[in-house]
Amino acid sequence: MNNAKRILTFALAVCSLSAFASCGSSSDSSSKVVDKKLKEDQQQIVQRLADDMKDVRDLKSNEIKWFSHWDINPTEAEDKEIGADLALFKTKYNGKINWVQTTWETKFDDLAALVMSNDSPDFIGADDMDVFPKGAIKSMIEPIDDYIDLSKPLWTDIKGATDQFMLGDKHYVSVIRTDPAYVFVYNKQTMEDNGYDDPAELFKEGKWNWDTFTEMCLDFTDAESDKYALDGWYYEKALQQSSGVPLIGITDGKLVNNISDPMIAKAQNMMYDLQKNNVVYPKHENNWKLRGDAEGSGMATGLTLFYPIGLWALENAPSTTVNYGDVSKGEVMFVPVPCSADSDKQYIPSRVHGFSIVKNAQNPEGVAAFLECCRYAELDEAAHQITLDQYKDDYGWTDEMLEMRETIYDLSAQNPVFDFEQGVSADLNSICDTAIRGTMNPQESKSWSQVVQENEKAIDYLIDEAMTSMKEAK
């Protein structure tokens, strides 16, 4: 993706799209699509995009089946608009997306069953980084190369990220854009009350790093006053990936175990020191629940200093962000995950917004048409501005927040860190998750050297097993 522009689908952030399905059925249950209308000026943008589209496909069917635990279609919720990608697909092709429901816990078992029964849906999301390579290894997804020409200008600026999802010479994920996986959210009033420099200003001055972050955490934490610097579920992975090295990477199509990399060791040693000083809210003393049993609790009240989480937590209606503070009054802000002070780049723990075509999909050409609509919407400047306008007008975002969001997305396009542990196997994901969290385990934190000694060989074995399966799947 080019560095001057980082264009988003204008209506939604990924997580405001996500609504977990309570039903575990994976049968075809077509969505009751709400007939939401774009504003007139928005529809004019979509119509102009439709008119400008080249290489339009002659589809035998304009309906495609979306398999997920959340509905990609607009819902009745007032704060969930129809996206430019969806609107463009409807405008250009009279396209319709039918939702095939599953659950988060059973989605891969359900998908395998549908593929085996010759009742494949058409496409699935790759945003959670858990589809590749196991989807290809287990013949649940198929290459996109037969349907999308990645050499065309529409795709060239994202091809570097797309090449990360290759088995042999084939691509298995259509990457629409790179997304930051985590940011550090903070309350500006809390920073001011404690006499700290604003992290956003430190970032602009090149001084936002592990050292300044650690200094704030140690100074702020006061267990007797119930003040803890960190809370949430993502701080370990965010800090480890900010080293610039994923625990499980892919190089030249091969999985790589980076557990012995010195930069990971440096990050984990920093995390070990943080845990020794008890800077994290003690979930283990609260039935493993967050403070207040809700994301962001403690931020508005000045009891939590930093909340590492995805931007989706703030890209939402004010009623859902109130725990962080009053966004519209400028209380809430965020910065990239801090890196080492001597890091050569500002590395961004990242994921992709993308899709995979399901094995034996009934309408892969229809999926390809939708994916092209996604990219056209992604690269349009006017559509991008509508995104920013929505965040400002509907969600109360300040200009400072919008500017920082742009910056972080640009950095994610330039310096992404993709970790593939979730995409290989459940066993590898489990052991890597335990390893990454080992130095910050509040009940039994371990030194990183001990974590490496206990887990390196097991990770090597699981990677070798996966690589053998990948070779057989080619």
Short mmCIF file of C-alpha atoms in Angstrom, two decimals:
data_model
loop_
_atom_site.label_atom_id
_atom_site.label_comp_id
_atom_site.label_asym_id
_atom_site.label_seq_id
_atom_site.Cartn_x
_atom_site.Cartn_y
_atom_site.Cartn_z
CA MET A 1 0.00 0.00 0.00
CA ASN A 2 1.46 3.39 -0.90
CA ASN A 3 2.81 5.50 1.90
CA ALA A 4 1.10 8.75 0.91
CA LYS A 5 -2.34 7.24 1.17
CA ARG A 6 -3.90 4.63 3.40
CA ILE A 7 -7.43 4.30 2.26
CA LEU A 8 -10.13 2.57 4.25
CA THR A 9 -13.57 1.35 3.47
CA PHE A 10 -15.56 4.34 4.57
CA ALA A 11 -18.32 3.03 6.73
CA LEU A 12 -16.97 0.59 9.26
CA ALA A 13 -14.01 -0.48 11.25
CA VAL A 14 -13.51 -4.21 11.39
CA CYS A 15 -14.74 -4.67 14.91
CA SER A 16 -17.84 -2.56 14.57
CA LEU A 17 -18.70 -4.97 11.79
CA SER A 18 -18.25 -7.92 14.11
CA ALA A 19 -21.31 -9.17 15.90
CA PHE A 20 -20.86 -12.59 17.36
CA ALA A 21 -23.52 -15.09 16.30
CA SER A 22 -25.19 -16.81 19.20
CA CYS A 23 -26.40 -19.57 16.94
CA GLY A 24 -23.98 -22.41 16.27
CA SER A 25 -25.65 -23.51 13.07
CA SER A 26 -23.55 -23.50 9.95
CA SER A 27 -26.44 -24.03 7.58
CA ASP A 28 -27.13 -21.46 4.89
CA SER A 29 -29.19 -18.80 6.62
CA SER A 30 -29.47 -15.87 4.27
CA SER A 31 -29.19 -12.54 6.03
CA LYS A 32 -32.23 -10.41 6.49
CA VAL A 33 -30.41 -7.51 4.89
CA VAL A 34 -31.58 -4.15 6.15
CA ASP A 35 -32.30 -1.80 3.25
CA LYS A 36 -30.09 0.97 4.52
CA LYS A 37 -29.55 3.91 2.24
CA LEU A 38 -26.40 5.94 1.86
CA LYS A 39 -26.63 9.68 2.05
CA GLU A 40 -27.04 11.24 -1.36
CA ASP A 41 -23.46 12.53 -1.58
CA GLN A 42 -22.14 9.14 -0.43
CA GLN A 43 -24.16 7.30 -3.06
CA GLN A 44 -22.82 9.70 -5.67
CA ILE A 45 -19.30 8.67 -4.68
CA VAL A 46 -20.23 5.00 -4.98
CA GLN A 47 -21.87 5.58 -8.35
CA ARG A 48 -18.78 7.38 -9.58
CA LEU A 49 -16.64 4.46 -8.42
CA ALA A 50 -18.95 2.06 -10.22
CA ASP A 51 -18.71 4.10 -13.41
CA ASP A 52 -14.91 4.20 -13.17
CA MET A 53 -14.44 0.46 -12.60
CA LYS A 54 -12.60 -1.37 -15.36
CA ASP A 55 -12.54 -5.07 -16.26
CA VAL A 56 -16.10 -5.63 -15.09
CA ARG A 57 -16.99 -9.30 -14.76
CA ASP A 58 -19.89 -11.04 -16.46
CA LEU A 59 -21.29 -12.93 -13.49
CA LYS A 60 -23.54 -15.94 -13.81
CA SER A 61 -24.81 -15.22 -10.31
CA ASN A 62 -24.70 -12.00 -8.30
CA GLU A 63 -25.09 -13.80 -4.96
CA ILE A 64 -22.16 -14.97 -2.83
CA LYS A 65 -22.13 -16.87 0.46
CA TRP A 66 -20.20 -15.38 3.39
CA PHE A 67 -19.15 -17.85 6.12
CA SER A 68 -18.48 -16.29 9.51
CA HIS A 69 -19.58 -15.84 13.12
CA TRP A 70 -20.60 -12.27 12.24
CA ASP A 71 -22.72 -10.77 9.49
CA ILE A 72 -20.91 -8.64 6.93
CA ASN A 73 -24.20 -7.01 5.91
CA PRO A 74 -25.53 -3.83 7.56
CA THR A 75 -27.77 -4.39 10.55
CA GLU A 76 -30.51 -2.39 12.19
CA ALA A 77 -28.03 -0.79 14.58
CA GLU A 78 -28.02 2.94 13.99
CA ASP A 79 -24.25 3.16 14.29
CA LYS A 80 -23.57 0.46 11.70
CA GLU A 81 -23.62 1.96 8.25
CA ILE A 82 -23.41 0.20 4.93
CA GLY A 83 -19.80 0.07 3.74
CA ALA A 84 -18.50 1.47 0.46
CA ASP A 85 -17.35 -2.01 -0.58
CA LEU A 86 -20.81 -3.48 -0.01
CA ALA A 87 -22.53 -0.51 -1.62
CA LEU A 88 -20.25 -0.68 -4.66
CA PHE A 89 -20.87 -4.43 -5.07
CA LYS A 90 -24.60 -3.79 -4.94
CA THR A 91 -24.45 -0.79 -7.28
CA LYS A 92 -22.18 -2.37 -9.90
CA TYR A 93 -23.45 -5.94 -9.86
CA ASN A 94 -26.70 -5.77 -7.92
CA GLY A 95 -24.67 -8.00 -5.63
CA LYS A 96 -26.04 -9.77 -2.60
CA ILE A 97 -24.13 -11.45 0.22
CA ASN A 98 -25.85 -14.29 2.05
CA TRP A 99 -24.60 -15.05 5.55
CA VAL A 100 -23.80 -18.66 6.45
CA GLN A 101 -23.64 -18.64 10.23
CA THR A 102 -21.16 -20.38 12.47
CA THR A 103 -19.57 -19.66 15.87
CA TRP A 104 -16.08 -18.51 16.77
CA GLU A 105 -15.38 -21.78 18.57
CA THR A 106 -16.61 -24.14 15.82
CA LYS A 107 -15.95 -22.24 12.61
CA PHE A 108 -13.18 -24.45 11.22
CA ASP A 109 -14.96 -27.69 12.07
CA ASP A 110 -18.14 -26.32 10.52
CA LEU A 111 -16.29 -25.15 7.41
CA ALA A 112 -14.58 -28.52 6.95
CA ALA A 113 -17.93 -30.27 7.23
CA LEU A 114 -19.48 -28.02 4.57
CA VAL A 115 -16.56 -28.53 2.18
CA MET A 116 -16.67 -32.30 2.67
CA SER A 117 -20.41 -32.38 2.02
CA ASN A 118 -20.03 -30.44 -1.27
CA ASP A 119 -21.94 -27.51 0.19
CA SER A 120 -19.10 -24.98 0.35
CA PRO A 121 -19.79 -21.32 1.08
CA ASP A 122 -17.91 -18.90 -1.15
CA PHE A 123 -15.59 -16.87 1.06
CA ILE A 124 -14.33 -16.28 4.60
CA GLY A 125 -12.49 -13.49 6.38
CA ALA A 126 -8.74 -13.58 7.08
CA ASP A 127 -8.63 -10.66 9.53
CA ASP A 128 -7.97 -12.80 12.59
CA MET A 129 -4.77 -14.25 11.08
CA ASP A 130 -6.02 -17.77 11.78
CA VAL A 131 -6.88 -18.92 8.25
CA PHE A 132 -3.44 -19.31 6.66
CA PRO A 133 -1.63 -21.64 6.29
CA LYS A 134 -3.88 -24.24 7.93
CA GLY A 135 -6.80 -23.44 5.63
CA ALA A 136 -4.61 -24.28 2.64
CA ILE A 137 -3.00 -27.30 4.32
CA LYS A 138 -6.40 -28.78 5.18
CA SER A 139 -7.93 -27.95 1.78
CA MET A 140 -10.50 -25.54 3.19
CA ILE A 141 -9.44 -22.58 1.04
CA GLU A 142 -8.09 -22.38 -2.50
CA PRO A 143 -5.70 -20.07 -4.36
CA ILE A 144 -7.00 -16.68 -5.45
CA ASP A 145 -4.63 -16.48 -8.44
CA ASP A 146 -7.08 -18.12 -10.86
CA TYR A 147 -9.59 -15.35 -10.19
CA ILE A 148 -7.54 -12.22 -9.40
CA ASP A 149 -4.63 -10.81 -11.40
CA LEU A 150 -2.32 -9.44 -8.70
CA SER A 151 -0.12 -7.81 -11.34
CA LYS A 152 -2.81 -5.24 -12.15
CA PRO A 153 -2.48 -1.71 -10.68
CA LEU A 154 -5.46 -2.33 -8.42
CA TRP A 155 -3.35 -4.79 -6.39
CA THR A 156 0.30 -3.87 -6.88
CA ASP A 157 0.73 -1.67 -3.81
CA ILE A 158 -0.58 -4.43 -1.52
CA LYS A 159 1.24 -7.33 -3.19
CA GLY A 160 4.07 -7.32 -0.66
CA ALA A 161 1.63 -8.18 2.12
CA THR A 162 -0.27 -10.60 -0.11
CA ASP A 163 2.98 -12.48 -0.82
CA GLN A 164 3.15 -13.36 2.88
CA PHE A 165 0.21 -15.70 2.32
CA MET A 166 1.69 -18.04 -0.28
CA LEU A 167 1.95 -21.80 -0.46
CA GLY A 168 4.28 -22.71 -3.29
CA ASP A 169 3.64 -20.12 -5.99
CA LYS A 170 -0.02 -19.57 -5.09
CA HIS A 171 -1.68 -16.88 -2.95
CA TYR A 172 -4.38 -17.88 -0.50
CA VAL A 173 -5.46 -14.54 0.98
CA SER A 174 -6.68 -11.50 -0.91
CA VAL A 175 -5.29 -8.67 1.22
CA ILE A 176 -7.35 -5.48 1.02
CA ARG A 177 -5.17 -3.49 3.44
CA THR A 178 -2.87 -3.88 6.43
CA ASP A 179 -4.31 -2.96 9.83
CA PRO A 180 -2.59 -2.23 13.15
CA ALA A 181 -3.44 -5.08 15.50
CA TYR A 182 -2.99 -3.01 18.67
CA VAL A 183 -2.57 0.55 19.89
CA PHE A 184 -1.98 1.92 23.38
CA VAL A 185 -5.06 3.85 24.49
CA TYR A 186 -4.72 6.38 27.29
CA ASN A 187 -6.72 9.12 29.01
CA LYS A 188 -5.17 12.56 28.59
CA GLN A 189 -6.63 13.84 31.86
CA THR A 190 -4.98 10.97 33.74
CA MET A 191 -1.66 11.81 32.12
CA GLU A 192 -2.03 15.45 33.12
CA ASP A 193 -3.14 14.64 36.66
CA ASN A 194 -0.01 12.53 37.18
CA GLY A 195 2.35 15.06 35.62
CA TYR A 196 3.36 12.85 32.68
CA ASP A 197 4.28 14.00 29.21
CA ASP A 198 1.59 13.28 26.65
CA PRO A 199 2.60 10.02 24.86
CA ALA A 200 1.40 11.47 21.54
CA GLU A 201 3.85 14.34 21.95
CA LEU A 202 6.60 11.94 22.97
CA PHE A 203 5.88 9.93 19.84
CA LYS A 204 6.14 13.02 17.62
CA GLU A 205 9.48 13.85 19.27
CA GLY A 206 10.81 10.31 18.79
CA LYS A 207 10.81 9.67 22.53
CA TRP A 208 7.95 7.17 22.85
CA ASN A 209 9.69 3.85 23.52
CA TRP A 210 9.97 0.99 26.00
CA ASP A 211 12.03 3.16 28.36
CA THR A 212 9.58 6.07 28.66
CA PHE A 213 6.66 3.64 28.76
CA THR A 214 8.27 1.59 31.56
CA GLU A 215 9.09 4.71 33.55
CA MET A 216 5.45 5.80 33.48
CA CYS A 217 4.20 2.32 34.39
CA LEU A 218 6.47 2.01 37.42
CA ASP A 219 5.68 5.49 38.70
CA PHE A 220 1.92 5.15 38.25
CA THR A 221 1.33 1.72 39.79
CA ASP A 222 0.08 1.81 43.38
CA ALA A 223 -1.70 -1.36 44.47
CA GLU A 224 -2.92 0.22 47.74
CA SER A 225 -4.78 2.83 45.67
CA ASP A 226 -5.95 0.20 43.16
CA LYS A 227 -3.91 1.91 40.43
CA TYR A 228 -2.37 -0.34 37.79
CA ALA A 229 -0.59 0.77 34.65
CA LEU A 230 -1.96 -1.95 32.35
CA ASP A 231 -5.14 -3.94 31.88
CA GLY A 232 -6.74 -5.96 29.11
CA TRP A 233 -5.89 -9.16 27.24
CA TYR A 234 -3.39 -8.00 24.61
CA TYR A 235 -0.42 -6.28 26.25
CA GLU A 236 1.92 -9.31 26.09
CA LYS A 237 1.46 -9.91 22.36
CA ALA A 238 1.52 -6.19 21.59
CA LEU A 239 4.81 -5.62 23.39
CA GLN A 240 6.48 -8.76 22.06
CA GLN A 241 5.58 -7.98 18.44
CA SER A 242 6.80 -4.40 18.84
CA SER A 243 10.28 -5.91 18.88
CA GLY A 244 9.93 -6.10 15.09
CA VAL A 245 10.16 -9.90 15.12
CA PRO A 246 7.13 -12.24 15.18
CA LEU A 247 7.41 -15.40 17.24
CA ILE A 248 6.27 -17.38 14.19
CA GLY A 249 7.17 -15.77 10.88
CA ILE A 250 7.14 -16.78 7.23
CA THR A 251 10.26 -16.35 5.08
CA ASP A 252 10.32 -17.51 1.46
CA GLY A 253 7.18 -19.53 2.05
CA LYS A 254 8.64 -21.33 5.07
CA LEU A 255 7.51 -21.07 8.68
CA VAL A 256 10.22 -19.78 11.02
CA ASN A 257 10.54 -20.19 14.78
CA ASN A 258 12.04 -16.93 16.11
CA ILE A 259 11.90 -17.78 19.80
CA SER A 260 15.69 -17.42 20.14
CA ASP A 261 15.88 -14.07 18.35
CA PRO A 262 17.72 -11.49 20.52
CA MET A 263 15.12 -8.76 19.87
CA ILE A 264 12.34 -10.99 21.17
CA ALA A 265 14.51 -11.74 24.20
CA LYS A 266 14.99 -8.01 24.75
CA ALA A 267 11.24 -7.39 24.64
CA GLN A 268 10.46 -10.31 26.91
CA ASN A 269 13.09 -9.28 29.45
CA MET A 270 11.50 -5.84 29.57
CA MET A 271 8.11 -7.49 30.09
CA TYR A 272 9.54 -9.70 32.86
CA ASP A 273 10.76 -6.61 34.72
CA LEU A 274 7.32 -5.02 34.38
CA GLN A 275 5.67 -8.10 35.86
CA LYS A 276 8.10 -8.18 38.78
CA ASN A 277 6.81 -4.70 39.62
CA ASN A 278 3.15 -5.81 39.38
CA VAL A 279 2.10 -3.09 36.94
CA VAL A 280 -0.79 -5.17 35.52
CA TYR A 281 -4.27 -5.24 37.03
CA PRO A 282 -4.43 -8.62 38.85
CA LYS A 283 -7.11 -10.44 36.86
CA HIS A 284 -6.10 -13.70 38.51
CA GLU A 285 -7.42 -12.30 41.81
CA ASN A 286 -10.72 -11.40 40.13
CA ASN A 287 -11.75 -14.73 38.58
CA TRP A 288 -9.66 -13.80 35.52
CA LYS A 289 -11.89 -10.87 34.71
CA LEU A 290 -10.92 -7.39 33.63
CA ARG A 291 -11.37 -4.50 36.02
CA GLY A 292 -15.12 -3.89 36.10
CA ASP A 293 -15.50 -6.96 33.86
CA ALA A 294 -15.48 -4.65 30.83
CA GLU A 295 -12.96 -3.38 28.26
CA GLY A 296 -11.55 0.02 29.19
CA SER A 297 -12.77 0.11 32.79
CA GLY A 298 -10.49 2.20 34.97
CA MET A 299 -9.40 4.54 32.19
CA ALA A 300 -11.98 7.29 32.74
CA THR A 301 -11.59 7.04 36.52
CA GLY A 302 -7.80 7.37 36.45
CA LEU A 303 -7.08 3.90 37.82
CA THR A 304 -5.60 2.45 34.62
CA LEU A 305 -2.84 4.21 32.68
CA PHE A 306 -2.63 2.30 29.38
CA TYR A 307 -5.03 -0.04 27.63
CA PRO A 308 -3.43 -1.99 24.75
CA ILE A 309 -6.21 -2.99 22.36
CA GLY A 310 -7.24 -2.78 18.72
CA LEU A 311 -8.46 0.51 17.26
CA TRP A 312 -11.84 -1.17 16.90
CA ALA A 313 -12.42 -0.42 20.57
CA LEU A 314 -12.65 3.30 19.78
CA GLU A 315 -14.12 3.07 16.27
CA ASN A 316 -17.58 2.75 17.69
CA ALA A 317 -20.55 4.61 19.13
CA PRO A 318 -19.88 6.83 22.18
CA SER A 319 -22.03 4.56 24.35
CA THR A 320 -19.46 1.79 23.91
CA THR A 321 -16.33 3.91 24.48
CA VAL A 322 -17.41 5.69 27.66
CA ASN A 323 -15.13 3.54 29.86
CA TYR A 324 -12.09 5.16 28.24
CA GLY A 325 -13.37 8.70 28.86
CA ASP A 326 -15.28 11.31 26.91
CA VAL A 327 -13.94 11.07 23.37
CA SER A 328 -15.66 14.24 22.16
CA LYS A 329 -14.02 16.30 24.94
CA GLY A 330 -10.56 15.17 23.89
CA GLU A 331 -9.98 12.98 26.93
CA VAL A 332 -9.17 9.83 24.95
CA MET A 333 -6.07 9.37 22.83
CA PHE A 334 -3.83 6.57 21.56
CA VAL A 335 -0.31 5.96 20.27
CA PRO A 336 1.50 3.10 18.54
CA VAL A 337 2.80 0.28 20.68
CA PRO A 338 6.19 1.52 21.94
CA CYS A 339 9.35 -0.01 20.47
CA SER A 340 12.88 -0.30 21.78
CA ALA A 341 14.68 3.04 22.03
CA ASP A 342 17.35 1.75 19.63
CA SER A 343 14.90 0.18 17.17
CA ASP A 344 15.70 0.89 13.52
CA LYS A 345 12.01 1.41 12.69
CA GLN A 346 8.67 2.05 14.34
CA TYR A 347 7.37 -1.50 14.03
CA ILE A 348 3.62 -1.98 14.12
CA PRO A 349 2.07 -5.26 15.32
CA SER A 350 -0.29 -5.86 12.42
CA ARG A 351 -2.88 -8.03 10.81
CA VAL A 352 -4.52 -7.91 7.42
CA HIS A 353 -8.00 -7.04 6.34
CA GLY A 354 -8.61 -9.65 3.68
CA PHE A 355 -10.56 -12.64 2.47
CA SER A 356 -10.04 -16.20 1.26
CA ILE A 357 -12.02 -18.16 -1.32
CA VAL A 358 -13.38 -21.40 0.11
CA LYS A 359 -12.43 -24.71 -1.49
CA ASN A 360 -15.01 -25.70 -4.12
CA ALA A 361 -16.74 -22.32 -3.78
CA GLN A 362 -19.91 -22.21 -5.83
CA ASN A 363 -19.36 -18.64 -7.04
CA PRO A 364 -15.63 -17.74 -6.91
CA GLU A 365 -16.08 -15.24 -9.75
CA GLY A 366 -18.67 -13.43 -7.66
CA VAL A 367 -16.22 -13.30 -4.75
CA ALA A 368 -13.52 -11.92 -7.06
CA ALA A 369 -15.92 -9.18 -8.17
CA PHE A 370 -16.62 -8.27 -4.54
CA LEU A 371 -12.89 -8.24 -3.72
CA GLU A 372 -12.26 -5.84 -6.59
CA CYS A 373 -15.03 -3.62 -5.22
CA CYS A 374 -13.26 -3.69 -1.86
CA ARG A 375 -10.02 -2.49 -3.40
CA TYR A 376 -11.69 0.23 -5.49
CA ALA A 377 -13.39 1.53 -2.33
CA GLU A 378 -10.13 1.20 -0.41
CA LEU A 379 -8.16 3.36 -2.81
CA ASP A 380 -10.64 6.18 -3.29
CA GLU A 381 -9.79 9.46 -1.56
CA ALA A 382 -13.39 10.66 -1.26
CA ALA A 383 -14.51 7.40 0.31
CA HIS A 384 -11.66 7.70 2.78
CA GLN A 385 -12.78 11.17 3.81
CA ILE A 386 -16.27 9.88 4.52
CA THR A 387 -14.69 7.41 6.94
CA LEU A 388 -13.00 10.25 8.78
CA ASP A 389 -16.17 12.32 8.75
CA GLN A 390 -18.12 9.46 10.28
CA TYR A 391 -15.61 9.01 13.08
CA LYS A 392 -15.70 12.72 13.80
CA ASP A 393 -19.44 13.35 13.41
CA ASP A 394 -20.85 10.08 14.76
CA TYR A 395 -18.19 8.89 17.20
CA GLY A 396 -16.87 12.22 18.48
CA TRP A 397 -13.26 11.74 17.38
CA THR A 398 -10.96 14.74 17.57
CA ASP A 399 -8.68 15.91 14.77
CA GLU A 400 -5.73 14.71 16.84
CA MET A 401 -7.16 11.20 16.95
CA LEU A 402 -7.81 11.18 13.21
CA GLU A 403 -4.27 12.35 12.48
CA MET A 404 -2.75 9.67 14.72
CA ARG A 405 -4.92 7.02 13.12
CA GLU A 406 -3.63 8.00 9.70
CA THR A 407 -0.05 7.88 10.94
CA ILE A 408 -0.39 4.44 12.51
CA TYR A 409 -2.04 2.99 9.41
CA ASP A 410 0.73 4.40 7.25
CA LEU A 411 3.33 2.82 9.55
CA SER A 412 1.43 -0.47 9.47
CA ALA A 413 1.68 -0.42 5.68
CA GLN A 414 5.41 0.33 5.86
CA ASN A 415 6.60 -1.73 8.85
CA PRO A 416 4.06 -4.46 9.63
CA VAL A 417 4.85 -7.34 11.97
CA PHE A 418 2.67 -10.36 11.13
CA ASP A 419 2.65 -13.27 13.57
CA PHE A 420 1.35 -16.53 12.08
CA GLU A 421 1.02 -18.64 15.22
CA GLN A 422 -2.79 -18.65 15.09
CA GLY A 423 -2.81 -19.68 11.44
CA VAL A 424 -0.80 -22.90 11.71
CA SER A 425 -2.54 -25.18 14.19
CA ALA A 426 -4.37 -25.12 17.50
CA ASP A 427 -1.44 -26.88 19.19
CA LEU A 428 1.10 -24.33 17.95
CA ASN A 429 -1.18 -21.43 18.85
CA SER A 430 -1.58 -22.79 22.37
CA ILE A 431 2.11 -23.32 23.06
CA CYS A 432 3.09 -19.95 21.53
CA ASP A 433 0.41 -18.15 23.51
CA THR A 434 1.73 -19.71 26.72
CA ALA A 435 5.30 -18.79 25.80
CA ILE A 436 4.54 -15.16 24.92
CA ARG A 437 2.65 -14.68 28.19
CA GLY A 438 5.18 -16.61 30.29
CA THR A 439 7.24 -13.64 31.47
CA MET A 440 4.10 -11.71 32.51
CA ASN A 441 2.21 -14.61 34.09
CA PRO A 442 1.01 -13.06 37.37
CA GLN A 443 0.93 -16.40 39.15
CA GLU A 444 4.27 -17.79 37.99
CA SER A 445 6.30 -15.45 35.80
CA LYS A 446 9.37 -17.07 34.26
CA SER A 447 12.54 -15.66 32.81
CA TRP A 448 12.62 -15.65 29.02
CA SER A 449 15.58 -18.03 28.96
CA GLN A 450 13.49 -20.52 30.93
CA VAL A 451 10.54 -20.04 28.57
CA VAL A 452 12.80 -20.70 25.57
CA GLN A 453 14.28 -23.80 27.13
CA GLU A 454 10.83 -25.22 27.89
CA ASN A 455 9.20 -24.47 24.53
CA GLU A 456 11.72 -24.17 21.68
CA LYS A 457 11.90 -27.86 20.73
CA ALA A 458 8.14 -28.33 20.89
CA ILE A 459 7.61 -25.32 18.61
CA ASP A 460 10.24 -26.64 16.20
CA TYR A 461 8.47 -29.99 16.09
CA LEU A 462 5.06 -28.43 15.36
CA ILE A 463 6.55 -26.20 12.65
CA ASP A 464 8.28 -29.18 11.00
CA GLU A 465 4.98 -31.05 11.12
CA ALA A 466 3.19 -28.11 9.47
CA MET A 467 5.88 -27.70 6.81
CA THR A 468 5.59 -31.38 5.89
CA SER A 469 1.85 -30.93 5.53
CA MET A 470 2.39 -27.79 3.43
CA LYS A 471 4.68 -29.65 1.03
CA GLU A 472 2.15 -32.43 0.67
CA ALA A 473 -0.62 -29.88 0.02
CA LYS A 474 1.18 -28.16 -2.88
#
